[in-house]
GROMACS .gro file of C-alpha atoms in nm:
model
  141
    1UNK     CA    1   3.008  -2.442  -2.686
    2UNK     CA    2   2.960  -2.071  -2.572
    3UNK     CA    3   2.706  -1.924  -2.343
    4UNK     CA    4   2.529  -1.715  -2.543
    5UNK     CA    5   2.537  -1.365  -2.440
    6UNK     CA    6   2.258  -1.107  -2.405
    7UNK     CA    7   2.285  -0.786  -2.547
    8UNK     CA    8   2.002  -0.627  -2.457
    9UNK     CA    9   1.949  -0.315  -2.303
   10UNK     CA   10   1.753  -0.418  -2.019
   11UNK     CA   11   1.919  -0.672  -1.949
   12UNK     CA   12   2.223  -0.495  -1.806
   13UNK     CA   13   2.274  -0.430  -1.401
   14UNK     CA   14   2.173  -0.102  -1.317
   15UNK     CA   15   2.342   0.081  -1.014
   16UNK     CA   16   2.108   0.364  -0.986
   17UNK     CA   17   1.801   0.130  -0.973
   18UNK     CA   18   1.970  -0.018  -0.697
   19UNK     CA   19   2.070   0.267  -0.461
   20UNK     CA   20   1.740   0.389  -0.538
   21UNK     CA   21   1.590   0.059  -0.421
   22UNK     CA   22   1.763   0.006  -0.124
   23UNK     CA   23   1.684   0.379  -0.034
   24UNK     CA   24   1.286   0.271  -0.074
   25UNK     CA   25   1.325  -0.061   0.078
   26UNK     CA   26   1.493   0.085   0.427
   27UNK     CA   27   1.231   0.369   0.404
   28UNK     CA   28   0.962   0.098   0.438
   29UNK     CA   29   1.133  -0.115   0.675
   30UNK     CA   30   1.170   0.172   0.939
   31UNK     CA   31   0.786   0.235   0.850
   32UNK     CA   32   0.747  -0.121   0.953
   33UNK     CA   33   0.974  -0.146   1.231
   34UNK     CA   34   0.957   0.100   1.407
   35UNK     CA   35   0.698   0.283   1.354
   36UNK     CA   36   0.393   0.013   1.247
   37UNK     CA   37   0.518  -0.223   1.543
   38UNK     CA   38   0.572   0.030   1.802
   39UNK     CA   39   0.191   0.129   1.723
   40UNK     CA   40   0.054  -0.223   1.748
   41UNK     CA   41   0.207  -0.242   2.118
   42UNK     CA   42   0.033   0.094   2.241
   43UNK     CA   43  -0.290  -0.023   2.062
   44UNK     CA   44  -0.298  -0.423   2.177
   45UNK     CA   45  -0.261  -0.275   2.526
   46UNK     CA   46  -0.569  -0.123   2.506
   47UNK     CA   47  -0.746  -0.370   2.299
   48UNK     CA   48  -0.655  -0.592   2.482
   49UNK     CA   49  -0.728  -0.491   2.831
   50UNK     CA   50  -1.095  -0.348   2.665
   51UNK     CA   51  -1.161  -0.748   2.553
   52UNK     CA   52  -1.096  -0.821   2.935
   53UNK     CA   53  -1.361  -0.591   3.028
   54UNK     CA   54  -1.169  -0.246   3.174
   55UNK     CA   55  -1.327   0.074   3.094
   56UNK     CA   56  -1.147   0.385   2.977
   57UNK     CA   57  -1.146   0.736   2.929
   58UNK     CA   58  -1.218   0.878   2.631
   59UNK     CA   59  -0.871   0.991   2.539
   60UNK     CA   60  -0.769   0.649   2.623
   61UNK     CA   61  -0.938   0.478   2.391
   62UNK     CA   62  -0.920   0.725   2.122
   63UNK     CA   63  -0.536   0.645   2.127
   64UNK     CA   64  -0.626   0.300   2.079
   65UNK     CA   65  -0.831   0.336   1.798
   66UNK     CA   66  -0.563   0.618   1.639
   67UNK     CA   67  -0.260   0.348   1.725
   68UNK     CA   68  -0.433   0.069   1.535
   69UNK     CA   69  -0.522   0.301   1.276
   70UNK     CA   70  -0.138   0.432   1.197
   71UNK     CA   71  -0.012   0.087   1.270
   72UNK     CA   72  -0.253  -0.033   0.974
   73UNK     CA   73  -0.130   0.275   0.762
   74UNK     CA   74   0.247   0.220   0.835
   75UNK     CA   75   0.195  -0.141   0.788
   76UNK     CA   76   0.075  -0.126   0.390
   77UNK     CA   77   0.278   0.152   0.328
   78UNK     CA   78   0.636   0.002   0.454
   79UNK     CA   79   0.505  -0.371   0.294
   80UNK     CA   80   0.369  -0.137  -0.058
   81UNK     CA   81   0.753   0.074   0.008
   82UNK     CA   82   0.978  -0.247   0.004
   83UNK     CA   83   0.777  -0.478  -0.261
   84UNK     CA   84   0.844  -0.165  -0.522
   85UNK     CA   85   1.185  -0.143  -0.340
   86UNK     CA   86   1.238  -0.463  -0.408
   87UNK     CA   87   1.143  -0.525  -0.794
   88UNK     CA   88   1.340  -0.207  -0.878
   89UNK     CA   89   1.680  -0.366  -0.761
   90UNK     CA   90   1.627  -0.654  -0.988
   91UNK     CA   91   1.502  -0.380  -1.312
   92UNK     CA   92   1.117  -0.433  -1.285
   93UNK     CA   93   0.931  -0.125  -1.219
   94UNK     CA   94   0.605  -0.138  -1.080
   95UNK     CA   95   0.322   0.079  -1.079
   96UNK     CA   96   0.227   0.314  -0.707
   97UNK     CA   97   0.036   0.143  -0.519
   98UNK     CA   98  -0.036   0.344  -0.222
   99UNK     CA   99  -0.055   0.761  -0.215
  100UNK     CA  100  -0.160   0.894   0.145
  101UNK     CA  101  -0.516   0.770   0.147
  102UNK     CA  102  -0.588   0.937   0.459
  103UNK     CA  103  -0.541   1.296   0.308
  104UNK     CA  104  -0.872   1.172   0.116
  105UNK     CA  105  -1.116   1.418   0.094
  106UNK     CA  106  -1.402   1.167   0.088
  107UNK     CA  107  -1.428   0.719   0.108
  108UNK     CA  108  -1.378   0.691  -0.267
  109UNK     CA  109  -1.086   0.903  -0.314
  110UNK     CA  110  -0.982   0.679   0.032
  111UNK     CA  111  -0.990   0.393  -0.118
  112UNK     CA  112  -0.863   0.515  -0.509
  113UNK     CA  113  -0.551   0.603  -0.295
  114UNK     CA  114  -0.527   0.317  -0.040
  115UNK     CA  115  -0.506   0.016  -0.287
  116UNK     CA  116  -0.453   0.176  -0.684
  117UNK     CA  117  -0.272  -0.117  -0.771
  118UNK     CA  118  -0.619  -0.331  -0.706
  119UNK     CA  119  -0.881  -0.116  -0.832
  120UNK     CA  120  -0.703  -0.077  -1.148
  121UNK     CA  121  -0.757  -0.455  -1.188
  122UNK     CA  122  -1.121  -0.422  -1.095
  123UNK     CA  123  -1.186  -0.183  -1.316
  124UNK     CA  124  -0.997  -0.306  -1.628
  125UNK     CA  125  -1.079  -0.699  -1.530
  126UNK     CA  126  -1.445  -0.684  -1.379
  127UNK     CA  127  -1.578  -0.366  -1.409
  128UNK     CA  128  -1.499  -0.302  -1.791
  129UNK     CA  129  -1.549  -0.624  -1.942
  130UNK     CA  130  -1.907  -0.678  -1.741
  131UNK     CA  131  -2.031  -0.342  -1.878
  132UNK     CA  132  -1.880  -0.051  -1.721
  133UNK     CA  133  -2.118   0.215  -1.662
  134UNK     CA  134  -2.366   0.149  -1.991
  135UNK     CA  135  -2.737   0.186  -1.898
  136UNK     CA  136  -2.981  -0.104  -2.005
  137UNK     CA  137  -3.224   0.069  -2.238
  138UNK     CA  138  -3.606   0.208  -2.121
  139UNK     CA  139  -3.728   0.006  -2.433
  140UNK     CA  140  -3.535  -0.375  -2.332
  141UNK     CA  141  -3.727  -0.346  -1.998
   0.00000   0.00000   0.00000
């Protein structure tokens, strides 16, 4: 008995989905590796020696609050890079999930930009379904 055989379009191995996704996933691992990791070094020096009870200029510790902030940053975008990366080689494509939140002009654009993937969800899951944005009536209260 024979296999049977798919003939589907989508089915079929796609070369250009995976030099594109390697690209993306080795673009996010170098945001993870090097620079997301050297950044949690720089700032869990100073974190650390601050829980220990040193005191430090004010440039000082402004690095340490800027390192853990880019290490963050360069953290979810190299993991957000290679998941993408990742579901591309294999034919899925999956939807942005990060775009430069901290070009934001204000917290809710932050956040829109930081984790779309998730508010999407609230909105179409939670948000929607409960009500959205409808008003209860002057005359029900």
């Amino acid at each position: 008995m024979n296999a049977p055989v798919c003939r589907c379009e989508d089915c079929r191995f796609d070369w250009h989905n995976l030099a594109v996704g390697l690209s993306l996933f080795s673009l996010g691992l170098f945001k993870k590796l090097v620079i997301a990791d050297a950044m949690v070094e720089n700032a869990g020096k100073i974190f650390g020696a601050a829980a220990a009870g040193k005191l430090f200029h004010f440039q000082d510790a402004w690095a340490g609050v800027l390192s853990y902030t880019f290490q963050i940053y360069f953290d979810f975008s190299g993991y957000s890079d290679m998941a993408v990366a990742l579901a591309l080689m294999f034919g899925i494509v999956l939807p942005q999930n990060f775009n430069s939140p901290y070009k934001a002009a204000n917290l809710a654009e932050f956040w829109r930009r930081w984790h779309m993937t998730l508010s999407r969800f609230l909105r179409d899951y939670l948000y929607i379904p409960l009500g959205g944005n409808r008003r209860a009536s002057r005359a029900a209260m």
